[in-house]
Amino acid sequence: MSLPLEKSFLKSGHFPTLFAAFLYFDCSFMCWVLLGPLGIQISKALALDPAHKGLMVATPVLAGAFLRVFNGVMADHFGAKKSAIFAQIVVILGLAAAWLLGVPSFAAVLLLGVVLGMAGASFAIALPMASRWYPPEHQGKALGLAGAGNFGTVIAALAAPALGLHFGWINVFGMSALLMTAVLALFIALAKDAPVQPPRQTLAGYLKVLTLADTWWFMLFYAVTFGGFVGLASSLSIYFHTQYGLAPVQAGYAVAACVFTGSMFRPAGGWVADKFGGITALSILYIVAAAMLMLVGIGLPSLTMALAAFVVAMLALGLGNGAVFQLVPVRFGHEIGVMTGLVGCAGGIGGFYLASSLGYSKQWTGSYQDGFLIFAGLALVAFIGINAVKKEWRASFSRGVADMDRVKI
């Protein structure tokens, strides 16, 4: 007699590794977006204009995008645990250097942003580590829970501005380095690589994945969901300060409310996709996200209305993140490491585009309107795309999963 799905999820897999992946992902994401919550204080100290502010918060996102490919390859070849330990050490050393040596110029901020990109690239290690322990019918739940590490962005938004005001923003980097050192110790103690690992891919194998149309569809879909999430998480503190005059701590609280919604509903996105199908979920969520970003782009007269629109947008984007990664292991079970890296890279590029375009939009036009409206248009393109491929995907994915009655797409 088979166990109910909820109980069989608890019986399957390896919970200490799932928790370790979540913790590593959570604290890494906190470090990844630190320049956003501290952006008001840093930009005042360095006298940055809107375009430079946008580049400052977008640089870790872009660096994380490309480093995700590197981390995905590394996890495939050397194992997720060893790769995660290496990545955490790089981030700890970068934070410690910023704390001890200082960040005296815009160039130094960008250099720190590149190092923090390795924290954002944790995605390409943490998710395959969790995924490889769980069967197909629980992929949405496992990846949703591991991916709930997005909550680290909430911690950064809540804590970093206040800590920066009380202790100096440069000291926040030192505090983060100490926290990451403790996380590394716990990770080493708890995490284990799954006993069954996919075969190592050759370079030709990685390049072959890029020749598949499905790869590019997944990259587009995640560029919108995750790109929208991280782009807003990185930019909204400066946006609320500039647009509505909020002080750094109050802007951090506003950002935390938005990011909390997106982070907490990522696991629910996996559950919704498991229950109703990832394609159906994404079709709805892209429309919701596009509508909210259009509202913000057209212009809302009050902070309350804008905050409500961003919360709903982040809810849709967070659910969408979980829904995309319910589909990835079904389609690319043997290439999950490299696909996590490639799809995560696309998500980071989407976030870089949104964060930087908002800064340039403000610099060139005096308004953030164009940045929001163009990204809303990308969400509509993703909606059209998911509906264009859904019939073919449902047919072809079904042939690739033996127990398809327990996996909905």
Coordinates of C-alpha atoms in Angstrom, one line a residue:
M1 CA 0.0 0.0 0.0
S2 CA 1.5 3.3 -1.0
L3 CA 1.9 6.2 1.4
P4 CA -0.1 9.4 0.9
L5 CA 2.0 11.9 -0.9
E6 CA 2.5 14.2 2.1
K7 CA 3.8 11.3 4.3
S8 CA 5.9 9.8 1.5
F9 CA 7.7 13.1 1.1
L10 CA 8.8 13.0 4.7
K11 CA 9.9 9.4 4.3
S12 CA 11.8 10.0 1.1
G13 CA 15.0 12.0 0.6
H14 CA 17.4 13.3 3.3
F15 CA 16.0 16.1 5.4
P16 CA 19.3 17.3 7.0
T17 CA 20.6 17.9 3.4
L18 CA 17.4 19.7 2.5
F19 CA 17.7 21.9 5.6
A20 CA 21.4 22.5 4.9
A21 CA 20.7 23.5 1.3
F22 CA 18.0 25.9 2.5
L23 CA 20.3 27.5 5.1
Y24 CA 23.1 27.9 2.7
F25 CA 20.8 29.3 0.0
D26 CA 19.1 31.6 2.6
C27 CA 22.1 33.2 4.0
S28 CA 23.9 33.4 0.6
F29 CA 20.9 35.3 -0.8
M30 CA 21.0 37.7 2.2
C31 CA 24.6 38.5 1.2
W32 CA 23.8 38.6 -2.5
V33 CA 21.4 41.5 -2.2
L34 CA 23.2 43.5 0.6
L35 CA 24.0 46.4 -1.7
G36 CA 20.3 47.0 -2.2
P37 CA 19.2 47.6 1.4
L38 CA 22.5 49.5 2.0
G39 CA 22.2 51.3 -1.3
I40 CA 20.8 54.6 0.2
Q41 CA 23.6 54.8 2.7
I42 CA 26.3 53.8 0.2
S43 CA 25.1 56.1 -2.6
K44 CA 25.1 59.1 -0.2
A45 CA 28.6 58.3 1.0
L46 CA 29.9 58.0 -2.6
A47 CA 27.6 60.6 -4.1
L48 CA 26.2 58.3 -6.8
D49 CA 23.7 59.4 -9.5
P50 CA 20.6 57.3 -10.4
A51 CA 22.3 55.4 -13.1
H52 CA 25.3 54.4 -10.9
K53 CA 22.8 53.4 -8.1
G54 CA 21.1 51.1 -10.6
L55 CA 24.5 49.6 -11.7
M56 CA 25.5 49.2 -8.0
V57 CA 22.6 47.0 -7.1
A58 CA 22.5 45.2 -10.5
T59 CA 26.2 44.1 -10.5
P60 CA 25.8 41.3 -8.0
V61 CA 22.8 40.1 -9.9
L62 CA 24.7 39.9 -13.2
A63 CA 27.8 38.4 -11.6
G64 CA 25.6 35.8 -9.9
A65 CA 24.0 35.0 -13.2
F66 CA 27.2 34.0 -14.9
L67 CA 28.7 32.4 -11.8
R68 CA 25.6 30.1 -11.7
V69 CA 26.8 28.4 -14.8
F70 CA 30.2 28.0 -13.3
N71 CA 28.7 26.6 -10.1
G72 CA 26.4 24.3 -12.0
V73 CA 29.3 22.8 -13.9
M74 CA 31.4 22.6 -10.7
A75 CA 28.5 20.8 -8.8
D76 CA 28.2 18.3 -11.6
H77 CA 32.0 17.5 -11.7
F78 CA 33.1 17.8 -8.0
G79 CA 29.8 17.2 -6.1
A80 CA 27.4 19.7 -4.6
K81 CA 28.9 19.6 -1.1
K82 CA 32.5 20.4 -2.1
S83 CA 31.3 23.1 -4.5
A84 CA 29.1 24.7 -1.9
I85 CA 32.0 24.8 0.6
F86 CA 34.3 26.5 -1.9
A87 CA 31.6 29.0 -2.9
Q88 CA 30.9 29.9 0.8
I89 CA 34.7 30.5 1.5
V90 CA 34.9 32.9 -1.5
V91 CA 32.0 34.9 -0.2
I92 CA 33.3 35.0 3.4
L93 CA 36.7 36.2 2.2
G94 CA 35.1 38.9 0.0
L95 CA 33.0 40.2 2.8
A96 CA 35.9 40.2 5.2
A97 CA 38.1 42.1 2.7
A98 CA 35.4 44.8 2.3
W99 CA 35.1 45.1 6.1
L100 CA 38.8 45.3 6.8
L101 CA 40.0 47.3 3.7
G102 CA 36.9 49.4 3.2
V103 CA 34.9 50.3 0.0
P104 CA 36.2 53.8 -0.9
S105 CA 34.9 54.2 -4.5
F106 CA 32.3 53.1 -7.0
A107 CA 34.9 50.8 -8.6
A108 CA 35.3 49.1 -5.2
V109 CA 31.6 48.7 -4.8
L110 CA 31.4 47.0 -8.2
L111 CA 34.3 44.7 -7.3
L112 CA 32.5 43.7 -4.1
G113 CA 29.3 43.2 -6.1
V114 CA 31.1 40.7 -8.4
V115 CA 32.3 38.7 -5.3
L116 CA 28.8 38.8 -3.8
G117 CA 27.6 37.3 -7.1
M118 CA 29.1 34.0 -5.9
A119 CA 26.5 34.1 -3.1
G120 CA 23.8 34.5 -5.6
A121 CA 25.2 31.6 -7.6
S122 CA 24.5 29.3 -4.6
F123 CA 21.2 28.6 -6.4
A124 CA 23.0 26.3 -8.9
I125 CA 24.4 24.2 -6.1
A126 CA 21.7 24.2 -3.4
L127 CA 18.9 23.2 -5.7
P128 CA 20.5 20.2 -7.4
M129 CA 21.8 19.0 -4.0
A130 CA 18.2 18.9 -2.8
S131 CA 16.7 17.6 -6.0
R132 CA 18.9 14.6 -6.3
W133 CA 17.5 13.1 -3.1
Y134 CA 13.8 13.2 -4.1
P135 CA 11.7 11.3 -6.6
P136 CA 9.8 13.1 -9.5
E137 CA 6.5 13.4 -7.6
H138 CA 8.1 15.4 -4.9
Q139 CA 10.4 17.6 -7.0
G140 CA 8.2 20.7 -6.6
K141 CA 8.1 20.4 -2.8
A142 CA 11.8 19.7 -2.4
L143 CA 12.9 22.4 -4.7
G144 CA 10.4 24.8 -3.4
L145 CA 11.6 24.3 0.2
A146 CA 15.3 24.5 -0.8
G147 CA 14.5 27.6 -2.9
A148 CA 12.7 29.3 0.0
G149 CA 16.2 30.5 0.8
N150 CA 15.0 33.5 -1.1
F151 CA 13.8 34.5 2.4
G152 CA 17.4 35.8 2.9
T153 CA 16.4 38.8 0.9
V154 CA 13.9 39.6 3.6
I155 CA 16.5 39.4 6.3
A156 CA 18.7 41.7 4.4
A157 CA 15.9 44.3 3.8
L158 CA 14.9 44.2 7.5
A159 CA 18.3 44.1 9.2
A160 CA 20.9 45.8 7.0
P161 CA 19.6 49.4 6.9
A162 CA 19.2 49.5 10.7
L163 CA 22.6 47.8 11.4
G164 CA 24.2 50.2 8.9
L165 CA 22.8 53.3 10.7
H166 CA 23.8 52.0 14.2
F167 CA 27.2 50.5 13.4
G168 CA 28.2 52.0 10.0
W169 CA 27.4 50.3 6.7
I170 CA 30.9 49.0 6.2
N171 CA 30.6 47.0 9.4
V172 CA 27.5 45.2 8.1
F173 CA 29.9 43.3 5.7
G174 CA 31.9 42.1 8.7
M175 CA 28.8 40.9 10.5
S176 CA 27.7 39.0 7.4
A177 CA 31.1 37.3 7.1
L178 CA 30.8 36.0 10.7
L179 CA 27.3 34.7 10.0
M180 CA 28.4 33.0 6.8
T181 CA 31.2 31.3 8.8
A182 CA 28.7 29.8 11.2
V183 CA 26.5 28.7 8.3
L184 CA 29.5 27.0 6.7
A185 CA 30.2 25.0 9.8
L186 CA 26.6 23.8 10.0
F187 CA 26.6 23.0 6.3
I188 CA 29.7 20.8 6.6
A189 CA 28.1 18.9 9.5
L190 CA 24.6 18.3 7.9
A191 CA 24.9 18.2 4.1
K192 CA 25.4 14.9 2.1
D193 CA 25.6 14.3 -1.6
A194 CA 22.9 11.9 -2.8
P195 CA 24.1 8.3 -3.3
V196 CA 23.0 8.3 -6.9
Q197 CA 24.5 11.0 -9.0
P198 CA 23.9 11.8 -12.7
P199 CA 26.9 11.0 -15.0
R200 CA 29.3 13.9 -15.4
Q201 CA 28.7 15.8 -18.5
T202 CA 31.4 16.7 -21.1
L203 CA 31.7 20.2 -22.5
A204 CA 30.0 18.9 -25.6
G205 CA 27.1 17.7 -23.4
Y206 CA 26.7 21.2 -21.9
L207 CA 26.8 22.8 -25.3
K208 CA 24.2 20.2 -26.6
V209 CA 21.7 21.4 -24.0
L210 CA 22.0 24.9 -25.5
T211 CA 20.9 23.5 -28.9
L212 CA 17.5 22.5 -27.5
A213 CA 14.6 24.9 -27.9
D214 CA 13.2 23.8 -24.5
T215 CA 16.4 25.1 -22.8
W216 CA 15.8 28.6 -24.1
W217 CA 12.1 28.6 -23.2
F218 CA 13.0 27.7 -19.6
M219 CA 15.6 30.5 -19.6
L220 CA 13.0 33.0 -20.7
F221 CA 10.4 31.9 -18.2
Y222 CA 12.9 32.1 -15.3
A223 CA 14.3 35.4 -16.5
V224 CA 10.9 36.9 -15.9
T225 CA 9.9 35.1 -12.6
F226 CA 13.2 35.1 -10.8
G227 CA 14.6 38.1 -12.7
G228 CA 11.5 40.1 -11.6
F229 CA 11.9 38.9 -8.0
V230 CA 15.6 39.7 -7.5
G231 CA 15.5 42.8 -9.6
L232 CA 12.8 44.3 -7.4
A233 CA 14.4 43.0 -4.2
S234 CA 17.6 44.8 -5.2
S235 CA 16.0 48.1 -6.4
L236 CA 13.0 48.8 -4.3
S237 CA 14.8 50.3 -1.3
I238 CA 16.2 53.1 -3.5
Y239 CA 12.9 53.3 -5.4
F240 CA 10.8 53.8 -2.2
H241 CA 13.4 56.4 -0.9
T242 CA 13.5 58.3 -4.2
Q243 CA 9.8 58.1 -5.2
Y244 CA 8.1 58.4 -1.8
G245 CA 10.8 59.9 0.5
L246 CA 11.1 57.0 2.8
A247 CA 14.1 56.9 5.2
P248 CA 16.5 53.9 4.8
V249 CA 15.0 51.9 7.6
Q250 CA 11.4 52.5 6.6
A251 CA 12.3 51.8 3.0
G252 CA 13.8 48.5 4.2
Y253 CA 10.6 47.6 5.9
A254 CA 8.6 48.3 2.8
V255 CA 11.0 46.1 0.7
A256 CA 10.8 43.4 3.3
A257 CA 7.0 43.3 3.0
C258 CA 7.3 42.8 -0.7
V259 CA 10.1 40.3 -0.6
F260 CA 8.6 38.3 2.2
T261 CA 5.6 37.5 0.1
G262 CA 7.7 36.4 -2.9
S263 CA 10.0 34.3 -0.7
M264 CA 7.4 32.6 1.4
F265 CA 5.2 31.6 -1.6
R266 CA 8.0 30.0 -3.6
P267 CA 7.5 26.7 -1.9
A268 CA 3.7 27.1 -2.5
G269 CA 4.6 27.6 -6.1
G270 CA 6.1 24.1 -6.2
W271 CA 3.0 22.7 -4.4
V272 CA 0.6 24.5 -6.8
A273 CA 2.6 23.2 -9.7
D274 CA 2.6 19.6 -8.3
K275 CA -1.2 19.8 -7.9
F276 CA -2.4 21.7 -10.9
G277 CA 0.6 21.6 -13.3
G278 CA 3.4 24.0 -13.8
I279 CA 2.2 25.2 -17.2
T280 CA -1.2 26.1 -15.9
A281 CA 0.2 27.9 -12.9
L282 CA 2.7 29.9 -14.9
S283 CA 0.0 30.9 -17.4
I284 CA -1.9 32.7 -14.6
L285 CA 1.0 34.0 -12.7
Y286 CA 2.6 35.9 -15.7
I287 CA -0.6 37.8 -16.3
V288 CA -0.9 38.8 -12.7
A289 CA 2.7 40.0 -12.5
A290 CA 2.4 41.9 -15.8
A291 CA -0.8 43.6 -14.6
M292 CA 0.8 44.8 -11.3
L293 CA 4.0 46.1 -13.0
M294 CA 1.9 48.0 -15.5
L295 CA 0.0 49.6 -12.7
V296 CA 3.2 50.7 -11.0
G297 CA 4.6 51.8 -14.4
I298 CA 1.5 53.9 -15.3
G299 CA 1.8 55.5 -11.9
L300 CA 0.1 55.1 -8.5
P301 CA -0.5 58.2 -6.4
S302 CA 0.2 56.8 -2.9
L303 CA 2.8 54.6 -1.2
T304 CA 0.0 52.3 0.1
M305 CA -1.3 51.5 -3.4
A306 CA 2.2 51.0 -4.8
L307 CA 3.2 48.7 -1.9
A308 CA 0.0 46.7 -2.5
A309 CA 0.8 46.3 -6.2
F310 CA 4.4 45.2 -5.5
V311 CA 3.2 42.7 -2.9
V312 CA 0.9 41.1 -5.4
A313 CA 3.6 41.2 -8.1
M314 CA 6.1 39.5 -5.8
L315 CA 3.5 36.9 -4.8
A316 CA 3.0 36.0 -8.5
L317 CA 6.8 36.0 -9.2
G318 CA 7.5 33.9 -6.1
L319 CA 4.9 31.3 -7.0
G320 CA 6.3 31.4 -10.6
N321 CA 9.8 30.6 -9.4
G322 CA 8.6 27.4 -7.7
A323 CA 6.5 26.5 -10.7
V324 CA 9.3 26.8 -13.2
F325 CA 11.5 24.5 -11.2
Q326 CA 8.8 21.9 -10.9
L327 CA 9.1 21.5 -14.6
V328 CA 12.9 21.6 -15.0
P329 CA 13.7 18.2 -13.4
V330 CA 10.9 16.5 -15.3
R331 CA 12.3 17.7 -18.6
F332 CA 16.0 17.6 -17.8
G333 CA 16.4 15.0 -15.0
H334 CA 19.9 13.9 -16.2
E335 CA 21.2 17.5 -16.8
I336 CA 19.7 19.0 -13.7
G337 CA 23.0 20.5 -12.6
V338 CA 23.8 22.3 -15.8
M339 CA 20.2 23.3 -16.4
T340 CA 19.9 24.8 -12.9
G341 CA 23.0 26.8 -13.8
L342 CA 21.7 27.9 -17.2
V343 CA 18.2 28.7 -16.1
G344 CA 19.5 30.4 -13.0
C345 CA 21.9 32.4 -15.2
A346 CA 18.9 33.6 -17.2
G347 CA 17.1 34.6 -14.1
G348 CA 20.1 36.6 -12.9
I349 CA 20.3 38.4 -16.3
G350 CA 16.6 39.2 -16.1
G351 CA 17.2 40.7 -12.6
F352 CA 20.2 42.7 -13.8
Y353 CA 18.2 44.1 -16.7
L354 CA 15.3 45.2 -14.4
A355 CA 17.5 46.7 -11.7
S356 CA 19.8 48.6 -14.1
S357 CA 17.0 49.7 -16.4
L358 CA 15.2 51.3 -13.5
G359 CA 18.3 53.3 -12.7
Y360 CA 18.8 54.4 -16.4
S361 CA 15.1 55.1 -16.8
K362 CA 15.3 57.5 -13.8
Q363 CA 18.5 59.0 -15.1
W364 CA 17.4 59.6 -18.6
T365 CA 13.7 60.4 -18.3
G366 CA 13.3 61.5 -14.7
S367 CA 10.9 58.6 -14.1
Y368 CA 11.0 54.8 -13.4
Q369 CA 8.0 54.3 -15.6
D370 CA 9.7 52.9 -18.7
G371 CA 11.7 50.3 -16.7
F372 CA 8.5 48.8 -15.2
L373 CA 6.5 48.9 -18.3
I374 CA 9.1 47.1 -20.5
F375 CA 9.5 44.4 -17.9
A376 CA 5.7 44.0 -17.8
G377 CA 5.9 43.5 -21.5
L378 CA 8.4 40.7 -21.0
A379 CA 6.0 39.0 -18.6
L380 CA 3.4 39.1 -21.4
V381 CA 5.9 37.6 -23.8
A382 CA 6.5 34.7 -21.3
F383 CA 2.7 34.2 -21.1
I384 CA 2.4 33.9 -24.8
G385 CA 5.4 31.5 -24.9
I386 CA 4.2 29.1 -22.2
N387 CA 0.9 28.8 -24.0
A388 CA 2.6 28.3 -27.4
V389 CA 4.6 25.3 -26.1
K390 CA 2.1 23.8 -23.6
K391 CA 0.5 21.2 -25.9
E392 CA 3.9 19.9 -27.2
W393 CA 5.4 19.9 -23.6
R394 CA 2.5 17.9 -22.1
A395 CA 2.8 15.3 -24.8
S396 CA 6.6 15.0 -24.8
F397 CA 7.1 15.3 -21.0
S398 CA 4.5 12.6 -20.4
R399 CA 6.6 10.1 -22.5
G400 CA 9.7 10.9 -20.3
V401 CA 8.1 10.1 -16.9
A402 CA 7.2 6.6 -16.1
D403 CA 4.8 7.4 -13.3
M404 CA 3.1 10.3 -15.0
D405 CA -0.2 9.9 -13.1
R406 CA 1.6 11.3 -10.1
V407 CA 3.3 14.2 -11.8
K408 CA 1.3 17.0 -13.3
I409 CA 2.8 19.5 -15.8

